[in-house]
Coordinates of N, CA, C and O in Angstrom, one line a residue:
V148 N 13.8 9.6 20.0 CA 12.7 9.6 21.0 C 13.4 9.6 22.4 O 14.5 9.1 22.5
T149 N 12.6 10.0 23.3 CA 13.1 10.0 24.7 C 12.4 8.8 25.4 O 11.2 8.7 25.4
L150 N 13.2 7.9 26.0 CA 12.6 6.7 26.6 C 12.2 7.1 28.0 O 12.5 8.1 28.5
A151 N 11.4 6.1 28.7 CA 10.9 6.4 30.0 C 12.1 6.7 31.0 O 11.9 7.5 32.0
N152 N 13.2 6.1 30.9 CA 14.3 6.3 31.8 C 15.1 7.5 31.4 O 16.1 7.8 32.0
G153 N 14.7 8.3 30.4 CA 15.4 9.5 30.0 C 16.5 9.3 28.9 O 16.9 10.3 28.4
N154 N 16.8 8.1 28.6 CA 17.8 7.9 27.5 C 17.1 8.2 26.2 O 16.0 8.2 26.0
K155 N 18.0 8.5 25.2 CA 17.6 8.8 23.8 C 17.7 7.6 23.0 O 18.7 6.8 23.2
A156 N 16.9 7.4 22.0 CA 16.9 6.2 21.1 C 16.4 6.7 19.7 O 15.6 7.5 19.6
K157 N 17.0 6.0 18.8 CA 16.4 6.2 17.4 C 15.4 5.1 17.1 O 15.5 4.0 17.5
T158 N 14.4 5.6 16.3 CA 13.3 4.6 15.9 C 13.3 4.5 14.4 O 13.7 5.5 13.7
M159 N 12.8 3.4 13.9 CA 12.7 3.2 12.5 C 11.2 2.7 12.3 O 11.0 1.5 12.3
G160 N 10.3 3.7 12.2 CA 8.9 3.3 12.2 C 8.4 2.5 11.1 O 7.4 1.7 11.3
G161 N 8.9 2.6 9.9 CA 8.4 1.8 8.9 C 7.6 2.7 7.9 O 7.2 3.8 8.2
L162 N 7.1 2.2 6.8 CA 6.4 2.9 5.8 C 5.0 3.3 6.3 O 4.7 4.5 6.2
Y163 N 4.2 2.4 6.8 CA 2.9 2.8 7.2 C 2.8 3.9 8.2 O 2.1 4.9 8.1
P164 N 3.5 3.7 9.4 CA 3.4 4.8 10.4 C 3.9 6.1 9.9 O 3.4 7.2 10.3
T165 N 4.9 6.1 9.1 CA 5.5 7.3 8.5 C 4.5 8.0 7.6 O 4.3 9.2 7.7
M166 N 3.8 7.2 6.8 CA 2.8 7.8 5.9 C 1.7 8.4 6.7 O 1.1 9.5 6.4
L167 N 1.2 7.7 7.8 CA 0.1 8.2 8.6 C 0.5 9.5 9.3 O -0.2 10.5 9.3
A168 N 1.7 9.5 9.9 CA 2.2 10.7 10.5 C 2.4 11.9 9.6 O 2.2 13.1 10.0
A169 N 2.7 11.7 8.3 CA 3.0 12.7 7.4 C 1.7 13.2 6.7 O 1.7 14.1 5.9
G170 N 0.6 12.5 6.9 CA -0.7 12.9 6.3 C -0.8 12.4 4.8 O -1.5 13.0 4.0
S171 N -0.2 11.3 4.5 CA -0.3 10.8 3.2 C -1.8 10.4 2.9 O -2.5 10.0 3.8
P172 N -2.3 10.7 1.7 CA -3.7 10.4 1.4 C -4.1 9.0 1.6 O -3.4 8.1 1.3
I173 N -5.3 8.8 2.1 CA -6.0 7.5 2.3 C -7.3 7.6 1.7 O -8.1 8.5 2.1
I174 N -7.6 6.7 0.7 CA -8.9 6.7 0.1 C -9.6 5.4 0.4 O -9.0 4.3 0.1
S175 N -10.8 5.5 0.8 CA -11.6 4.3 1.0 C -12.6 4.1 -0.2 O -13.1 5.1 -0.7
T176 N -12.7 2.8 -0.6 CA -13.5 2.6 -1.9 C -14.1 1.3 -1.8 O -13.7 0.4 -1.0
T177 N -15.1 1.1 -2.6 CA -15.7 -0.3 -2.8 C -15.0 -0.9 -3.9 O -14.3 -0.3 -4.7
T178 N -15.2 -2.2 -4.2 CA -14.5 -2.9 -5.2 C -15.0 -2.4 -6.6 O -14.3 -2.4 -7.6
A179 N -16.3 -1.9 -6.6 CA -16.9 -1.4 -7.9 C -16.2 -0.1 -8.3 O -16.2 0.1 -9.5
N180 N -15.6 0.6 -7.4 CA -15.0 1.9 -7.8 C -13.5 2.0 -7.6 O -12.9 3.0 -7.5
M181 N -12.9 0.8 -7.5 CA -11.4 0.8 -7.2 C -10.6 1.5 -8.3 O -9.6 2.2 -8.0
D182 N -11.0 1.4 -9.6 CA -10.2 2.1 -10.6 C -10.3 3.6 -10.5 O -9.3 4.3 -10.6
V183 N -11.5 4.1 -10.2 CA -11.6 5.6 -10.0 C -10.9 6.1 -8.8 O -10.2 7.1 -8.8
A184 N -11.0 5.3 -7.7 CA -10.2 5.6 -6.5 C -8.7 5.6 -6.7 O -8.0 6.5 -6.2
L185 N -8.2 4.6 -7.4 CA -6.8 4.5 -7.7 C -6.3 5.7 -8.5 O -5.3 6.3 -8.2
E186 N -7.0 6.1 -9.5 CA -6.7 7.2 -10.3 C -6.7 8.5 -9.4 O -5.7 9.3 -9.5
D187 N -7.7 8.7 -8.6 CA -7.7 9.8 -7.7 C -6.5 9.8 -6.8 O -5.9 10.9 -6.5
L188 N -6.2 8.7 -6.2 CA -5.0 8.5 -5.3 C -3.7 8.9 -6.0 O -2.9 9.6 -5.5
A189 N -3.6 8.4 -7.2 CA -2.4 8.7 -8.0 C -2.3 10.2 -8.3 O -1.2 10.8 -8.1
L190 N -3.4 10.8 -8.6 CA -3.4 12.2 -8.9 C -3.1 13.1 -7.6 O -2.4 14.1 -7.7
Q191 N -3.6 12.7 -6.5 CA -3.4 13.4 -5.3 C -1.9 13.3 -4.8 O -1.5 14.1 -4.0
T192 N -1.2 12.3 -5.2 CA 0.1 12.0 -4.7 C 1.2 12.3 -5.7 O 2.3 11.9 -5.5
E193 N 0.9 13.0 -6.7 CA 1.9 13.3 -7.8 C 2.8 14.5 -7.3 O 2.5 15.7 -7.5
Y194 N 3.9 14.1 -6.7 CA 4.9 15.1 -6.3 C 6.2 14.9 -6.9 O 7.3 15.4 -6.4
G195 N 6.2 14.1 -7.9 CA 7.5 13.8 -8.6 C 7.4 14.2 -10.1 O 6.6 15.0 -10.5
D196 N 8.3 13.7 -10.9 CA 8.4 14.0 -12.3 C 7.1 13.5 -13.0 O 6.5 12.4 -12.7
Y197 N 6.7 14.2 -14.1 CA 5.6 13.7 -14.9 C 5.9 12.4 -15.5 O 7.0 12.2 -16.0
G198 N 5.0 11.5 -15.5 CA 5.2 10.1 -16.0 C 6.0 9.2 -15.2 O 6.4 8.1 -15.7
T199 N 6.3 9.5 -13.9 CA 7.1 8.7 -13.1 C 6.4 7.4 -12.8 O 5.2 7.2 -12.9
T200 N 7.2 6.4 -12.4 CA 6.7 5.1 -12.1 C 6.6 4.9 -10.7 O 7.5 5.2 -9.9
R201 N 5.4 4.4 -10.2 CA 5.2 4.1 -8.8 C 4.6 2.7 -8.7 O 4.2 2.1 -9.7
F202 N 4.6 2.1 -7.5 CA 4.3 0.7 -7.4 C 3.1 0.6 -6.4 O 3.0 1.2 -5.4
L203 N 2.1 -0.2 -6.9 CA 0.9 -0.5 -6.0 C 1.0 -1.9 -5.4 O 0.9 -2.9 -6.2
Y204 N 1.2 -2.0 -4.1 CA 1.3 -3.3 -3.4 C -0.1 -3.6 -2.9 O -0.7 -2.8 -2.2
G205 N -0.5 -4.8 -3.1 CA -1.8 -5.3 -2.6 C -1.9 -6.8 -2.7 O -1.1 -7.4 -3.3
T206 N -2.9 -7.4 -2.1 CA -3.1 -8.8 -2.2 C -3.4 -9.2 -3.6 O -3.9 -8.4 -4.4
N207 N -3.1 -10.4 -4.0 CA -3.4 -11.0 -5.3 C -4.8 -10.7 -5.7 O -5.1 -10.4 -6.9
R208 N -5.7 -10.9 -4.8 CA -7.2 -10.8 -5.1 C -7.5 -9.4 -5.6 O -8.2 -9.2 -6.6
Y209 N -7.0 -8.4 -4.9 CA -7.3 -7.0 -5.4 C -6.6 -6.5 -6.6 O -7.1 -5.8 -7.4
I210 N -5.3 -6.9 -6.7 CA -4.5 -6.6 -7.9 C -5.2 -7.2 -9.1 O -5.3 -6.6 -10.2
L211 N -5.7 -8.5 -9.0 CA -6.3 -9.1 -10.1 C -7.6 -8.4 -10.4 O -8.0 -8.2 -11.6
Q212 N -8.4 -8.0 -9.4 CA -9.7 -7.4 -9.6 C -9.4 -6.0 -10.3 O -10.2 -5.6 -11.3
L213 N -8.4 -5.2 -10.0 CA -8.1 -4.0 -10.6 C -7.7 -4.3 -12.1 O -8.2 -3.6 -13.0
S214 N -6.9 -5.3 -12.3 CA -6.5 -5.6 -13.6 C -7.7 -6.0 -14.5 O -7.8 -5.5 -15.7
K215 N -8.7 -6.7 -14.0 CA -9.8 -7.0 -14.8 C -10.7 -5.8 -15.1 O -11.2 -5.7 -16.2
V216 N -10.8 -4.9 -14.2 CA -11.6 -3.6 -14.5 C -10.9 -2.8 -15.6 O -11.6 -2.4 -16.6
Y217 N -9.6 -2.8 -15.6 CA -8.9 -2.0 -16.7 C -8.9 -2.7 -18.0 O -9.0 -2.1 -19.1
K218 N -8.9 -4.1 -17.9 CA -8.9 -4.8 -19.2 C -10.3 -5.0 -19.8 O -10.4 -5.3 -21.0
S219 N -11.4 -4.9 -19.0 CA -12.7 -5.3 -19.4 C -13.1 -4.5 -20.7 O -13.7 -5.1 -21.6
L220 N -12.8 -3.3 -20.7 CA -13.2 -2.5 -21.9 C -12.3 -2.7 -23.2 O -12.8 -2.4 -24.3
L221 N -11.2 -3.2 -23.0 CA -10.2 -3.4 -24.1 C -10.1 -4.8 -24.5 O -9.5 -5.1 -25.6
T222 N -10.7 -5.8 -23.8 CA -10.5 -7.2 -24.1 C -11.5 -7.6 -25.2 O -12.7 -7.4 -25.0
R223 N -11.0 -8.2 -26.3 CA -11.9 -8.7 -27.4 C -11.5 -10.1 -27.6 O -10.3 -10.5 -27.5
Y224 N -12.4 -11.0 -27.9 CA -12.2 -12.4 -28.2 C -12.7 -12.7 -29.5 O -13.6 -12.2 -30.1
S225 N -11.9 -13.6 -30.2 CA -12.4 -14.2 -31.5 C -12.9 -15.6 -31.2 O -12.7 -16.1 -30.1
P226 N -13.7 -16.1 -32.1 CA -14.4 -17.4 -31.8 C -13.4 -18.5 -31.5 O -13.8 -19.5 -30.8
D227 N -12.2 -18.5 -31.9 CA -11.3 -19.6 -31.6 C -10.4 -19.4 -30.4 O -9.5 -20.2 -30.1
D228 N -10.6 -18.3 -29.6 CA -9.9 -18.0 -28.4 C -10.3 -19.0 -27.3 O -11.4 -19.2 -27.1
E229 N -9.2 -19.5 -26.6 CA -9.5 -20.4 -25.5 C -8.9 -19.9 -24.2 O -9.2 -20.5 -23.2
V230 N -8.1 -18.9 -24.3 CA -7.5 -18.4 -23.0 C -7.7 -16.9 -22.9 O -7.5 -16.2 -23.9
A231 N -8.1 -16.5 -21.7 CA -8.2 -15.0 -21.5 C -7.1 -14.7 -20.5 O -7.0 -15.2 -19.4
K232 N -6.2 -13.8 -21.0 CA -5.1 -13.3 -20.1 C -5.6 -12.0 -19.4 O -5.8 -11.0 -20.1
L233 N -5.9 -12.1 -18.2 CA -6.6 -11.0 -17.5 C -5.6 -10.2 -16.5 O -6.0 -9.3 -15.9
G234 N -4.3 -10.6 -16.5 CA -3.4 -9.9 -15.6 C -2.7 -8.8 -16.3 O -2.1 -9.0 -17.4
L235 N -2.7 -7.6 -15.8 CA -1.9 -6.5 -16.3 C -0.6 -6.4 -15.4 O -0.6 -6.7 -14.3
S236 N 0.4 -5.8 -16.0 CA 1.6 -5.6 -15.2 C 1.7 -4.1 -14.8 O 2.3 -3.8 -13.7
S237 N 1.0 -3.2 -15.5 CA 1.0 -1.8 -15.1 C -0.2 -1.0 -15.7 O -0.7 -1.5 -16.7
I238 N -0.4 0.1 -15.1 CA -1.5 1.0 -15.6 C -0.9 2.3 -15.8 O -0.3 2.9 -14.9
N239 N -1.0 2.8 -17.0 CA -0.4 4.1 -17.3 C -1.5 5.1 -17.5 O -2.3 5.1 -18.4
I240 N -1.6 6.2 -16.6 CA -2.7 7.2 -16.7 C -2.1 8.5 -17.2 O -2.7 9.5 -17.1
G241 N -0.9 8.4 -17.8 CA -0.3 9.6 -18.4 C 0.7 10.2 -17.5 O 1.9 10.1 -17.7
S242 N 0.2 10.8 -16.4 CA 1.1 11.5 -15.5 C 1.8 10.6 -14.6 O 2.8 10.9 -14.0
T243 N 1.3 9.3 -14.5 CA 1.9 8.4 -13.6 C 1.7 6.9 -14.2 O 0.7 6.6 -14.8
N244 N 2.8 6.2 -14.1 CA 2.8 4.7 -14.5 C 2.7 3.9 -13.2 O 3.6 4.1 -12.4
I245 N 1.6 3.1 -13.0 CA 1.4 2.4 -11.8 C 1.8 0.9 -12.1 O 1.0 0.3 -12.8
V246 N 2.8 0.4 -11.5 CA 3.1 -1.0 -11.6 C 2.4 -1.8 -10.5 O 2.5 -1.5 -9.3
L247 N 1.7 -2.8 -10.9 CA 0.9 -3.7 -10.0 C 1.8 -4.7 -9.4 O 2.4 -5.5 -10.1
V248 N 1.8 -4.8 -8.1 CA 2.7 -5.7 -7.3 C 1.8 -6.6 -6.4 O 1.4 -6.1 -5.3
P249 N 1.5 -7.8 -6.8 CA 0.8 -8.7 -5.9 C 1.6 -9.1 -4.8 O 2.8 -9.5 -4.9
Y250 N 1.1 -8.9 -3.6 CA 1.8 -9.2 -2.3 C 1.0 -10.0 -1.4 O 0.3 -9.6 -0.6
K251 N 1.1 -11.3 -1.6 CA 0.3 -12.3 -0.8 C 0.6 -12.2 0.7 O -0.3 -12.5 1.5
R252 N 1.7 -11.7 1.1 CA 2.0 -11.7 2.5 C 1.1 -10.8 3.3 O 0.9 -10.9 4.5
F253 N 0.3 -9.8 2.7 CA -0.7 -9.0 3.4 C -1.8 -9.9 4.0 O -2.5 -9.5 4.8
E254 N -2.0 -11.1 3.5 CA -3.0 -12.0 4.0 C -2.4 -12.9 5.1 O -3.1 -13.6 5.7
D255 N -1.1 -12.8 5.4 CA -0.5 -13.6 6.4 C -0.7 -13.0 7.8 O -0.2 -11.9 8.0
R256 N -1.5 -13.6 8.6 CA -1.8 -13.1 10.0 C -0.6 -13.0 10.8 O -0.6 -12.2 11.8
G257 N 0.4 -13.8 10.6 CA 1.7 -13.7 11.4 C 2.5 -12.5 11.0 O 3.3 -12.1 11.8
S258 N 2.2 -11.9 9.9 CA 3.0 -10.7 9.4 C 2.3 -9.4 9.5 O 2.9 -8.4 9.8
F259 N 1.0 -9.5 9.2 CA 0.2 -8.2 9.2 C -1.2 -8.4 9.8 O -1.7 -9.6 9.8
P260 N -1.8 -7.4 10.4 CA -3.2 -7.6 10.9 C -4.1 -7.8 9.8 O -3.9 -7.5 8.7
S261 N -5.3 -8.3 10.1 CA -6.3 -8.6 9.1 C -6.7 -7.4 8.3 O -7.1 -7.6 7.1
S262 N -6.7 -6.3 8.8 CA -7.0 -5.0 8.1 C -6.2 -4.8 6.9 O -6.6 -4.1 5.9
W263 N -5.0 -5.3 6.9 CA -4.0 -5.0 5.8 C -4.4 -5.9 4.6 O -4.0 -5.5 3.4
E264 N -5.2 -6.8 4.7 CA -5.6 -7.7 3.5 C -6.5 -6.8 2.6 O -6.4 -7.0 1.4
K265 N -7.1 -5.8 3.1 CA -7.9 -4.9 2.2 C -7.3 -3.5 2.0 O -8.0 -2.6 1.6
M266 N -6.0 -3.4 2.2 CA -5.3 -2.2 1.9 C -4.3 -2.4 0.7 O -3.7 -3.5 0.6
M267 N -4.2 -1.4 -0.1 CA -3.2 -1.3 -1.1 C -2.4 0.0 -0.9 O -2.9 1.0 -0.6
F268 N -1.1 -0.2 -1.2 CA -0.1 0.9 -0.9 C 0.5 1.4 -2.3 O 1.1 0.6 -3.0
L269 N 0.3 2.6 -2.6 CA 0.9 3.2 -3.8 C 2.2 3.9 -3.3 O 2.1 4.8 -2.5
V270 N 3.3 3.4 -3.7 CA 4.6 3.7 -3.2 C 5.5 4.3 -4.3 O 5.6 3.7 -5.3
D271 N 6.1 5.4 -4.0 CA 7.1 6.1 -4.9 C 8.5 5.7 -4.3 O 9.0 6.2 -3.3
H272 N 9.1 4.7 -4.9 CA 10.4 4.2 -4.4 C 11.5 5.3 -4.5 O 12.5 5.2 -3.7
K273 N 11.4 6.2 -5.4 CA 12.4 7.3 -5.5 C 12.5 8.2 -4.2 O 13.5 8.8 -4.1
T274 N 11.6 8.1 -3.4 CA 11.5 9.0 -2.2 C 12.2 8.2 -1.0 O 12.2 8.8 0.1
M275 N 12.6 7.0 -1.2 CA 13.1 6.2 -0.1 C 14.6 5.8 -0.3 O 14.9 5.5 -1.5
T276 N 15.4 5.9 0.7 CA 16.8 5.6 0.6 C 17.1 4.6 1.7 O 16.8 4.9 2.9
P277 N 17.7 3.4 1.4 CA 18.1 2.5 2.5 C 19.2 3.2 3.4 O 20.1 3.8 2.9
V278 N 19.0 3.1 4.7 CA 20.0 3.6 5.6 C 20.3 2.6 6.7 O 19.5 1.7 7.0
Q279 N 21.4 2.9 7.4 CA 21.9 2.1 8.5 C 21.8 3.0 9.7 O 22.3 4.1 9.7
C280 N 21.1 2.5 10.8 CA 21.0 3.3 12.0 C 22.2 3.4 12.8 O 22.6 4.4 13.2
W281 N 22.8 2.2 13.1 CA 24.0 2.2 13.8 C 25.1 1.4 13.0 O 24.7 0.6 12.2
G282 N 26.3 1.5 13.3 CA 27.3 0.8 12.6 C 27.2 -0.7 12.8 O 26.6 -1.2 13.7
E283 N 27.9 -1.4 11.8 CA 27.9 -2.8 11.8 C 28.7 -3.3 13.0 O 29.7 -2.6 13.4
E284 N 28.4 -4.5 13.6 CA 29.2 -5.2 14.5 C 29.4 -6.6 14.0 O 28.5 -7.1 13.5
S285 N 30.5 -7.2 14.2 CA 30.7 -8.5 13.8 C 31.7 -9.2 14.8 O 32.5 -8.5 15.5
G286 N 31.8 -10.4 14.8 CA 32.7 -11.2 15.7 C 32.6 -12.7 15.5 O 31.9 -13.2 14.6
D287 N 33.2 -13.4 16.4 CA 33.1 -14.8 16.4 C 32.7 -15.3 17.8 O 32.9 -14.7 18.8
T288 N 31.9 -16.4 17.7 CA 31.4 -17.0 19.0 C 32.6 -17.7 19.6 O 33.6 -18.1 19.0
L289 N 32.5 -18.0 20.9 CA 33.5 -18.8 21.6 C 33.3 -20.2 21.4 O 32.1 -20.6 21.2
N290 N 34.3 -21.0 21.4 CA 34.1 -22.5 21.3 C 34.5 -23.1 22.6 O 34.7 -22.5 23.6
R291 N 34.4 -24.4 22.7 CA 34.6 -25.1 23.9 C 36.0 -24.9 24.5 O 36.2 -24.7 25.7
V292 N 37.0 -24.7 23.7 CA 38.3 -24.5 24.1 C 38.5 -23.2 24.9 O 39.1 -23.0 25.8
N293 N 37.7 -22.1 24.4 CA 37.8 -20.8 25.0 C 36.6 -20.5 25.9 O 36.2 -19.4 26.1
N294 N 36.2 -21.6 26.7 CA 35.1 -21.4 27.6 C 33.8 -20.8 27.1 O 33.1 -20.0 27.7
G295 N 33.5 -21.2 25.9 CA 32.3 -20.7 25.2 C 31.2 -21.8 25.2 O 30.9 -22.3 26.3
T296 N 30.7 -22.1 24.1 CA 29.6 -23.1 24.0 C 30.2 -24.5 24.2 O 31.4 -24.7 24.2
R297 N 29.3 -25.5 24.2 CA 29.7 -26.9 24.3 C 30.2 -27.4 23.0 O 30.8 -28.5 22.9
E298 N 30.0 -26.6 21.9 CA 30.4 -27.1 20.6 C 31.9 -27.0 20.3 O 32.6 -26.1 21.0
T299 N 32.4 -27.8 19.4 CA 33.8 -27.7 19.1 C 34.1 -26.7 17.9 O 35.3 -26.5 17.6
Y300 N 33.1 -26.1 17.4 CA 33.3 -25.2 16.3 C 33.0 -23.8 16.7 O 32.5 -23.5 17.8
Q301 N 33.4 -22.9 15.9 CA 33.2 -21.4 16.1 C 32.4 -20.8 15.0 O 32.6 -21.1 13.9
D302 N 31.4 -20.0 15.3 CA 30.6 -19.3 14.3 C 31.0 -17.8 14.2 O 31.4 -17.2 15.2
S303 N 30.8 -17.3 13.1 CA 31.0 -15.8 12.9 C 29.6 -15.2 12.8 O 28.7 -15.8 12.4
W304 N 29.5 -14.0 13.3 CA 28.1 -13.3 13.3 C 28.3 -11.9 12.9 O 29.4 -11.3 12.9
I305 N 27.3 -11.3 12.4 CA 27.3 -9.9 12.1 C 25.9 -9.3 12.5 O 24.9 -10.0 12.4
N306 N 25.9 -8.1 13.0 CA 24.7 -7.4 13.4 C 24.6 -6.0 12.8 O 25.6 -5.3 12.8
V307 N 23.5 -5.7 12.2 CA 23.3 -4.4 11.5 C 21.9 -3.9 11.7 O 21.0 -4.7 11.8
T308 N 21.7 -2.6 11.9 CA 20.4 -2.1 12.0 C 20.0 -1.3 10.7 O 20.7 -0.4 10.3
F309 N 19.0 -1.8 10.1 CA 18.7 -1.3 8.7 C 17.2 -0.8 8.6 O 16.4 -1.4 9.2
S310 N 17.1 0.3 7.9 CA 15.7 0.8 7.7 C 15.8 1.6 6.4 O 16.7 1.5 5.6
C311 N 14.8 2.5 6.2 CA 14.9 3.4 5.1 C 14.5 4.8 5.5 O 13.7 5.1 6.4
E312 N 15.2 5.8 4.8 CA 14.9 7.2 5.0 C 13.8 7.5 4.0 O 13.9 7.3 2.8
F313 N 12.7 8.1 4.5 CA 11.5 8.4 3.7 C 11.4 9.9 3.5 O 10.9 10.5 4.4
N314 N 11.8 10.5 2.4 CA 11.9 11.9 2.2 C 10.5 12.6 1.9 O 10.4 13.7 2.2
N315 N 9.6 11.9 1.2 CA 8.4 12.5 0.7 C 7.2 11.6 0.9 O 6.6 11.2 -0.1
P316 N 6.8 11.3 2.2 CA 5.6 10.4 2.3 C 4.4 10.8 1.6 O 3.6 10.0 1.1
P317 N 4.1 12.1 1.4 CA 2.8 12.5 0.7 C 2.8 12.1 -0.8 O 1.8 12.1 -1.5
S318 N 4.0 11.6 -1.3 CA 4.0 11.1 -2.7 C 3.5 9.7 -2.7 O 3.6 9.0 -3.8
C319 N 3.1 9.1 -1.6 CA 2.6 7.8 -1.5 C 1.2 7.8 -0.9 O 0.9 8.8 -0.3
G320 N 0.4 6.8 -1.1 CA -0.9 6.8 -0.6 C -1.4 5.4 -0.3 O -0.8 4.4 -0.7
I321 N -2.6 5.4 0.4 CA -3.2 4.1 0.8 C -4.6 4.0 0.2 O -5.4 5.0 0.3
L322 N -4.9 2.9 -0.4 CA -6.3 2.6 -0.9 C -6.9 1.5 -0.1 O -6.3 0.4 0.0
K323 N -7.9 1.9 0.7 CA -8.7 0.9 1.5 C -9.9 0.4 0.8 O -10.7 1.2 0.4
V324 N -10.0 -0.9 0.7 CA -11.2 -1.5 0.1 C -12.1 -1.9 1.1 O -11.8 -2.5 2.1
L325 N -13.4 -1.4 1.1 CA -14.4 -1.6 2.1 C -15.0 -3.0 1.9 O -15.1 -3.5 0.8

């Protein structure tokens, strides 16, 4: 990007802004139709191999709710059952295997805006590669002997700029719960 003073700089926007800019599908749904919406989102974003595994990140509340919807038709109890295991680890719709990833941090206001609490991200990790924007820098702090800090010890430090290269954002999508 070009900065206000005319200098050039690299940016590392992150997953969400990159998905928005690339036109990744966004589906809004009610909790009653989350399963249908998830399947639609998965089908709209299939740009990889048949049967590939993708990951659905969402708050514990919505991941559990999705899990219950998928298990409700299949769960059977016998008279001596005392425990109902309602958590699924993945949903396989044939052409895509969706691993459910509860991510409590979406509820943390210090990390994400409140709107993220009701969003789930279907992510294809195969389309992302970790990258380094600039080279590493490292060194040692000055100590009291070398006109540095008031401390008598010396610290080592390292600085690196890290992000991810996102090659196919349309293979990922967002599910917004109304």
